Coordinates of C-alpha atoms and ligand atoms in Angstrom, one line a residue:
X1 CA 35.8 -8.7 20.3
X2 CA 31.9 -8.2 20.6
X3 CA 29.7 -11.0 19.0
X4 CA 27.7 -9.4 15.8
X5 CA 23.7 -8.7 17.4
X6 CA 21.4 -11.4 16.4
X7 CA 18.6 -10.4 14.1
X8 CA 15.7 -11.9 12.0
X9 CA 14.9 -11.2 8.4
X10 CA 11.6 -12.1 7.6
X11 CA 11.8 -12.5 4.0
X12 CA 14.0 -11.3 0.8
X13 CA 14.5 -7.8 0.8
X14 CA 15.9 -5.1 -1.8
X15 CA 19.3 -7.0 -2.2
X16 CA 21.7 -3.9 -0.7
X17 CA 19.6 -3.5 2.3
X18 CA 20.2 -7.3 2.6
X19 CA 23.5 -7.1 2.0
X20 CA 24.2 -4.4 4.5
X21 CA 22.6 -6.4 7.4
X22 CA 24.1 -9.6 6.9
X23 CA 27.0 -7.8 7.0
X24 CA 26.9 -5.7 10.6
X25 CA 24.4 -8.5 11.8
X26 CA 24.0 -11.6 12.7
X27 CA 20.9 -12.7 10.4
X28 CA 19.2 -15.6 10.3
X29 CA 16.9 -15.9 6.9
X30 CA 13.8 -17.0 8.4
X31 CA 12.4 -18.2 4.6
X32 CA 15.3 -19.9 4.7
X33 CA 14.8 -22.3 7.6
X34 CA 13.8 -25.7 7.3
X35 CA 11.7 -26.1 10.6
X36 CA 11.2 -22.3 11.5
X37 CA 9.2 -23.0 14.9
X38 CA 12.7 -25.3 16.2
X39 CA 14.5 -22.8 15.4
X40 CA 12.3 -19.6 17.0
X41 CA 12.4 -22.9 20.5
X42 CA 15.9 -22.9 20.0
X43 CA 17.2 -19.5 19.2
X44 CA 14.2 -17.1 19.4
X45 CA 15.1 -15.7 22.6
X46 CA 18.4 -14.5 21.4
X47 CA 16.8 -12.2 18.6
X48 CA 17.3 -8.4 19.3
X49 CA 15.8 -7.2 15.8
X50 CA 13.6 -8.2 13.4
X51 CA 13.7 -6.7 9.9
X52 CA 10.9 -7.2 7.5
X53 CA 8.3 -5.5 5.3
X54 CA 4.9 -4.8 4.8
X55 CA 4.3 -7.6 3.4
X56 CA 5.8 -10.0 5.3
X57 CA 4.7 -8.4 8.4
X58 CA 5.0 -9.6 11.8
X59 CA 2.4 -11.5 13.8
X60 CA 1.4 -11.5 17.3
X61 CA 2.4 -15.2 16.9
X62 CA 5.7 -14.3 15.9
X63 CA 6.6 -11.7 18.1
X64 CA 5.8 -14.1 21.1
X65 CA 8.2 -16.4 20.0
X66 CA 11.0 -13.3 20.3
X67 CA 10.6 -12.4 23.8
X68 CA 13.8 -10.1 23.8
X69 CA 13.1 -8.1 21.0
X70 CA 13.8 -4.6 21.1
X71 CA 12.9 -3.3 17.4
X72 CA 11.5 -4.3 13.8
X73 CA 12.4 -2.6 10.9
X74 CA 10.4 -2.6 8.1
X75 CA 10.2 -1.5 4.1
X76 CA 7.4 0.2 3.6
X77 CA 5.1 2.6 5.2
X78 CA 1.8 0.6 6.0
X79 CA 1.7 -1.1 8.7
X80 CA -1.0 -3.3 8.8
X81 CA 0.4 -6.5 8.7
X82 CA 2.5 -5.8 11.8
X83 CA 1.1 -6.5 15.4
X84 CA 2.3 -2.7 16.9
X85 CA -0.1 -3.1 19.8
X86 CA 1.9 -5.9 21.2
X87 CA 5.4 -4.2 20.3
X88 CA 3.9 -0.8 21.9
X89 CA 2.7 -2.9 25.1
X90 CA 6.4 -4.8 25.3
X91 CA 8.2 -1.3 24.5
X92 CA 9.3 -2.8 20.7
X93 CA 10.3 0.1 18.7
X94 CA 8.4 -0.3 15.1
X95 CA 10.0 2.0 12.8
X96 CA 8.3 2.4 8.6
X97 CA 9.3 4.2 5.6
X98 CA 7.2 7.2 4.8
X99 CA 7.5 10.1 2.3
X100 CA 9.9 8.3 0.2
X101 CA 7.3 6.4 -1.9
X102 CA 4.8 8.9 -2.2
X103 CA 5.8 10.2 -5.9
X104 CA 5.5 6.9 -6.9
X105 CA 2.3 5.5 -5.4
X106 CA 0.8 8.9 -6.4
X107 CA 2.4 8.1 -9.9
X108 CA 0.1 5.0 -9.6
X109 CA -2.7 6.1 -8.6
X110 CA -3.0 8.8 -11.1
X111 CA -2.0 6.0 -13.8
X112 CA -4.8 4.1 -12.5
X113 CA -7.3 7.2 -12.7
X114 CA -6.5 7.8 -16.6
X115 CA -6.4 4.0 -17.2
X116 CA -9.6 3.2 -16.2
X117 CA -11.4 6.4 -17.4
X118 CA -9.8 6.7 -20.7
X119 CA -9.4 2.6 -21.5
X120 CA -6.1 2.5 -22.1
X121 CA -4.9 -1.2 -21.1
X122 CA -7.9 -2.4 -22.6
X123 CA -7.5 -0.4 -26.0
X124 CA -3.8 -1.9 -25.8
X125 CA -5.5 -5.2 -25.9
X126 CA -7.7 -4.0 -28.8
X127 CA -4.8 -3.4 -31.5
X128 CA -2.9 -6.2 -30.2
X129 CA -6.1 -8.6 -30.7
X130 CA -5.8 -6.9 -34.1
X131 CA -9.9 -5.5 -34.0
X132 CA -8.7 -1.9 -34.8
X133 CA -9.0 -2.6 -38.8
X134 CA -12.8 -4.1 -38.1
X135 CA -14.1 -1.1 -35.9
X136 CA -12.9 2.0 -33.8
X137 CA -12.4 1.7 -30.5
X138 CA -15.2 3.1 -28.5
X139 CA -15.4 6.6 -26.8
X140 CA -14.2 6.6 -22.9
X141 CA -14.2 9.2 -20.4
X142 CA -12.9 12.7 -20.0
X143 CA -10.8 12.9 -16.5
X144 CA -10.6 16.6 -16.2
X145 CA -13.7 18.6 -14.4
X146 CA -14.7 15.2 -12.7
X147 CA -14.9 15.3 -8.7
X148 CA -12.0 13.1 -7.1
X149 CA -12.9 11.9 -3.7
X150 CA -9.5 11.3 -1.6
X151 CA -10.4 8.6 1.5
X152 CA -7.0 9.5 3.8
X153 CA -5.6 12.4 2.7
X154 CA -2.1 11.6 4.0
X155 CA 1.0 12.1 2.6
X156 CA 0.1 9.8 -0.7
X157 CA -2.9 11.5 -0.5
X158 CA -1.9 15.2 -1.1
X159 CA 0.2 13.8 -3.5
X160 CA -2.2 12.3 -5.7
X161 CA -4.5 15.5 -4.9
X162 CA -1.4 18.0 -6.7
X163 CA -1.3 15.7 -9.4
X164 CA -5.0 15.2 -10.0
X165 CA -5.4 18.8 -9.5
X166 CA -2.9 19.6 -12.4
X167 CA -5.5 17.1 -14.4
X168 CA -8.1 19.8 -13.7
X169 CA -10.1 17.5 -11.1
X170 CA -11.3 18.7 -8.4
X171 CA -10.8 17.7 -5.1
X172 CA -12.4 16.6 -2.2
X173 CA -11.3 14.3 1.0
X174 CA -12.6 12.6 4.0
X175 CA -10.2 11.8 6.9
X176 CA -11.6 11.1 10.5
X177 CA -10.3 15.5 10.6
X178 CA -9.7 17.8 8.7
X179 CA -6.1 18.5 7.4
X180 CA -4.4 21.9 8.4
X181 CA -3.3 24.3 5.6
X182 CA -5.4 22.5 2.4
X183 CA -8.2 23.9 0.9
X184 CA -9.4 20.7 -0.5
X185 CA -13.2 20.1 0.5
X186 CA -13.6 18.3 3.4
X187 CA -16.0 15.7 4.3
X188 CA -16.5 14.7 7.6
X189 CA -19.3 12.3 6.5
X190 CA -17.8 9.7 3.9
X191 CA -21.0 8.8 2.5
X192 CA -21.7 12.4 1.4
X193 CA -18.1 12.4 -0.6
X194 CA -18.6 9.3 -1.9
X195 CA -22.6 10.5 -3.3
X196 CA -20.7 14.4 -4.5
X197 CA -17.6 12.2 -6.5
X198 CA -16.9 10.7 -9.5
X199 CA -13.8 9.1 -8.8
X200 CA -13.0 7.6 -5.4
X201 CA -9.2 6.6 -4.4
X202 CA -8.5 5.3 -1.2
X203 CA -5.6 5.8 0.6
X204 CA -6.0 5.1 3.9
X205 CA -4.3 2.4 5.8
X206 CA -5.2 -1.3 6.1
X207 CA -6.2 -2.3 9.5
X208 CA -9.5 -2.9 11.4
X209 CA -10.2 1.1 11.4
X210 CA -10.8 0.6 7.8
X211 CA -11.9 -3.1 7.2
X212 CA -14.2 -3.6 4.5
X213 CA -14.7 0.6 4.8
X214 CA -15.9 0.5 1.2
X215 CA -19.0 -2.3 0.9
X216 CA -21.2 -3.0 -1.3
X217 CA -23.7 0.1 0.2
X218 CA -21.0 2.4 -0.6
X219 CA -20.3 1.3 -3.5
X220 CA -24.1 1.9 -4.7
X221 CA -23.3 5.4 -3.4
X222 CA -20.6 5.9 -6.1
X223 CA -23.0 4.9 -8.9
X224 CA -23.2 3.6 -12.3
X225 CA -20.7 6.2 -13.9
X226 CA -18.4 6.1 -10.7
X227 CA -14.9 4.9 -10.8
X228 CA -13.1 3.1 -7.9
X229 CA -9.1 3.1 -7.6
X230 CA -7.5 1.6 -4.9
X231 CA -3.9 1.7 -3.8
X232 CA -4.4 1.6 -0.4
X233 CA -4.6 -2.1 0.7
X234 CA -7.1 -4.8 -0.4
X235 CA -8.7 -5.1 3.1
X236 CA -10.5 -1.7 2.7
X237 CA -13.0 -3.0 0.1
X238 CA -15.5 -5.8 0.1
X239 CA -14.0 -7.6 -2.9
X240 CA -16.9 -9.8 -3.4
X241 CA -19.1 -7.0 -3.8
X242 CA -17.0 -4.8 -5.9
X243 CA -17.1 -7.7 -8.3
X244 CA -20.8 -7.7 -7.9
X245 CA -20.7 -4.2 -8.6
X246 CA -18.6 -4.2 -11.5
X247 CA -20.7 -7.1 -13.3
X248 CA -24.0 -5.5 -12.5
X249 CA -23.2 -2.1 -13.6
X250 CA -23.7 -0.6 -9.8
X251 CA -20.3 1.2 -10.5
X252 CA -18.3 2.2 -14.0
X253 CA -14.9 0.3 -13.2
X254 CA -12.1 0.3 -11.0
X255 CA -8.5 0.4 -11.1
X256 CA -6.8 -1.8 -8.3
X257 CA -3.1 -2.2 -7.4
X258 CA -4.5 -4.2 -3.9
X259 CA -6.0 -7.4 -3.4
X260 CA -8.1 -9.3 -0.6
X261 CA -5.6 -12.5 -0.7
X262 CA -2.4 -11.2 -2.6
X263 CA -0.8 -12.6 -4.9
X264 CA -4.7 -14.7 -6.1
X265 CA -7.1 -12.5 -7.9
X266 CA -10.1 -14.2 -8.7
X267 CA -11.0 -15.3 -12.2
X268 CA -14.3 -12.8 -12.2
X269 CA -11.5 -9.5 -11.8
X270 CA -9.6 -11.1 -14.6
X271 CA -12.5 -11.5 -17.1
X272 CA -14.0 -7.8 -17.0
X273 CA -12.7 -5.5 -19.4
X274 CA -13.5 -2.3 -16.9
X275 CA -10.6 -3.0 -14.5
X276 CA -7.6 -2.2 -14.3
X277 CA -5.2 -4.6 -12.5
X278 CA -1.5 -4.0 -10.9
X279 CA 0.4 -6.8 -8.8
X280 CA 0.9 -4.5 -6.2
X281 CA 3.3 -2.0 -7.6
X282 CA 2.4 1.4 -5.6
X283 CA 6.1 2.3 -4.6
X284 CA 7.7 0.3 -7.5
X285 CA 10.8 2.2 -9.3
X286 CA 14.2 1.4 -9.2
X287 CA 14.6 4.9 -7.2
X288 CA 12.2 4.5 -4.6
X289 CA 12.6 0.7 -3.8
X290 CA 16.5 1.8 -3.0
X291 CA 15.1 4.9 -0.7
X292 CA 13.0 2.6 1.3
X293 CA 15.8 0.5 1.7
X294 CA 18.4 3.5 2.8
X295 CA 15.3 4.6 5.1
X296 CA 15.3 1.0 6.4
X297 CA 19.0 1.3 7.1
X298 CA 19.1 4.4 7.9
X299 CA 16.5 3.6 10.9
X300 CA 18.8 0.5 11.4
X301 CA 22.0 2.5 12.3
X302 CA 19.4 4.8 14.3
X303 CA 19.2 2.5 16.6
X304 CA 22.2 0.2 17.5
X305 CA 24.7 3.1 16.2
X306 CA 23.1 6.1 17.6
X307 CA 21.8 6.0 20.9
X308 CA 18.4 4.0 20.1
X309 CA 17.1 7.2 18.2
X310 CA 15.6 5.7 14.5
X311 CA 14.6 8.2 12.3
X312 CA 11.1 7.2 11.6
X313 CA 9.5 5.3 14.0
X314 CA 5.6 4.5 13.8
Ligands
LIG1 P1 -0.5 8.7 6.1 O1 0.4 9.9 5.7 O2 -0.5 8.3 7.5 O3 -2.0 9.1 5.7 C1 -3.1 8.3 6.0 C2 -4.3 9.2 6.0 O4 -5.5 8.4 6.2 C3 -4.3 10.3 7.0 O5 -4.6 11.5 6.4 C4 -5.4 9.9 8.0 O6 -6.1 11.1 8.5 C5 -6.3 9.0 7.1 N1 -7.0 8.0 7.9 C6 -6.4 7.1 8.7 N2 -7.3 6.3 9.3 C7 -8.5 6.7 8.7 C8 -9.9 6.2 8.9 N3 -10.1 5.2 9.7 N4 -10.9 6.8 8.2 C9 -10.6 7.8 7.4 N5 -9.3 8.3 7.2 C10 -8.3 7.7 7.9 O7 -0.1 7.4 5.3 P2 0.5 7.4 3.8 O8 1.9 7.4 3.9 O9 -0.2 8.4 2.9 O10 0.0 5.9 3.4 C11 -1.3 5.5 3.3 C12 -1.5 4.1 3.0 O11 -1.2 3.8 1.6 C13 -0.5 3.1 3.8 O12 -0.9 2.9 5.1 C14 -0.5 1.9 2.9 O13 -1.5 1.0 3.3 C15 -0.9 2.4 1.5 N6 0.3 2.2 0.6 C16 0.1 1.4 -0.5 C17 1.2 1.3 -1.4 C18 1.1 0.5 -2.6 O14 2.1 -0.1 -3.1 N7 -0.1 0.3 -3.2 C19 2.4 1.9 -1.1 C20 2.5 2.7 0.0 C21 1.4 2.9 0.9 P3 -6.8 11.1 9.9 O15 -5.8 10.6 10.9 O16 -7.3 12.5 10.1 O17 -8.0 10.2 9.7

């Protein structure tokens, strides 16, 4: 009888994906381990795959330690956290989940547009603080006719872009080119969108391509009745100055499901009334958390059950 493959999980993930692998696998839970670095001395080079997230990532450090690793497998589609320049140089296979999630974070993003334009959350808090009887709540913001400004019109991208569109907004987008068979207006020049919007979402991917893409400079570019909605990752703004923005008035507000250090958002976020703030919940339904995790599988069985061919690899 032939020994079950020995693979890593990195962290907890959606409990039938889990299930599944520690069944066909050999898995080690590396949260699990008291001393993880004796174990990676003592078993590391037996690991064939490691299965993880993007969240939990995997590090150059990591990977170092699993010298015959042959694939990682990971729930979600950004891939920032993973160190694919090493896998691609050792031949690791690094496979993601696209196109599942992109109702959902497009759901999000469009939730955060309306939220932060029209108050919402923060008229919630109103009648719950019980003010309503003492005075209306003030005016907001009217979403349709403003200019949306997509940063990474991808496949979240266009799917915010339909739904904002069905709001009446138009649409504009900067990628580094053009995407085929949109009519959205295209911006080579991302200052120039960000100077012609009223709303800027960003929805590119982490990484250092897009590290601190939206500073404070850019931010001034948006102006004092610009909105700013991220669901992209935290590490494309400059969070320090889009608190300085928000407190000085250099911007409107900003709705943000992604933070610099996730899970700590600092105290100044928490105190302003012209945010909107989500742990991180982009691709969060019951539906589309199990779809990464069938992708995931699915990617998993590519592999070791059909001739090393996954079905999306990055
Ligand atoms: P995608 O289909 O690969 O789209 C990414 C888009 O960004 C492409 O159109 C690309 O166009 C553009 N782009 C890439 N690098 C760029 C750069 N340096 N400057 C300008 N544009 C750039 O990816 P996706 O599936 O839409 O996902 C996008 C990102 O959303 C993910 O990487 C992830 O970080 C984030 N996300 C967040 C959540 C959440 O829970 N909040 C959930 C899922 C995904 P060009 O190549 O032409 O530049």
């Amino acid at each position: 009888m032939t020994q079950p493959t020995p693979v890593l999980i990195a962290g907890p993930l959606l409990p039938s994906l889990q299930t599944a692998v520690d069944t066909h696998f050999a898995a080690t839970h590396y949260w699990e381990l008291a001393d993880q670095q004796a174990w990676l001395q003592a078993h590391g080079a037996s690991i064939k795959a490691l299965v993880t997230s993007g969240v939990y990532g995997a590090s150059a450090a990591l990977l170092g330690q699993l010298p015959n690793l042959e694939a990682i497998f990971s729930f979600g589609v950004g891939y920032d956290a993973i160190a694919v320049d090493v896998a691609r140089d050792r031949g690791i296979v690094v496979t993601n989940t696209p196109q599942v999630l992109d109702d959902c974070v497009a759901d999000t993003a469009m939730g955060l547009i309306l939220d932060t334009l029209r108050r919402f959350t923060e008229a919630d808090r109103y009648v719950r603080a019980g003010k309503w009887p003492q005075a209306r709540f003030p005016v907001a913001v009217k979403v349709g006719g403003k200019k949306l400004g997509i940063v990474g019109l991808g496949n979240i991208g266009q799917a915010i872009a339909r739904r904002a569109a069905a709001f009446d907004m138009e649409i504009l987008y900067h990628n580094r080119s053009p995407k085929a068979g949109v009519d959205y207006r295209y911006f080579a020049d991302l200052d120039a969108m960000i100077s012609a919007c009223d709303v800027l979402v960003l929805a590119v991917p982490g990484g250092k391509a897009t590290d601190r893409l939206i500073d404070g400079r850019r931010l001034a570019l948006l102006g004092s009745k610009g909105f700013l909605i991220n669901i992209a990752r935290g590490s494309v703004v400059d969070q320090p100055a889009l608190i300085q923005a928000l407190q000085q008035g250099t911007i409107a507000g900003a709705g943000l499901d992604v933070f610099e250090a996730e899970p700590q958002v600092p105290e100044s976020l928490l105190a302003m009334d012209n945010v909107v703030l989500l742990p991180h919940v982009g691709s969060g339904t019951q539906e589309t958390r199990q779809a990464m995790g069938d992708l995931v599988w699915k990617n998993i069985e590519g592999w070791f059950y059909n001739g090393k061919r996954p079905l999306t690899p990055v």
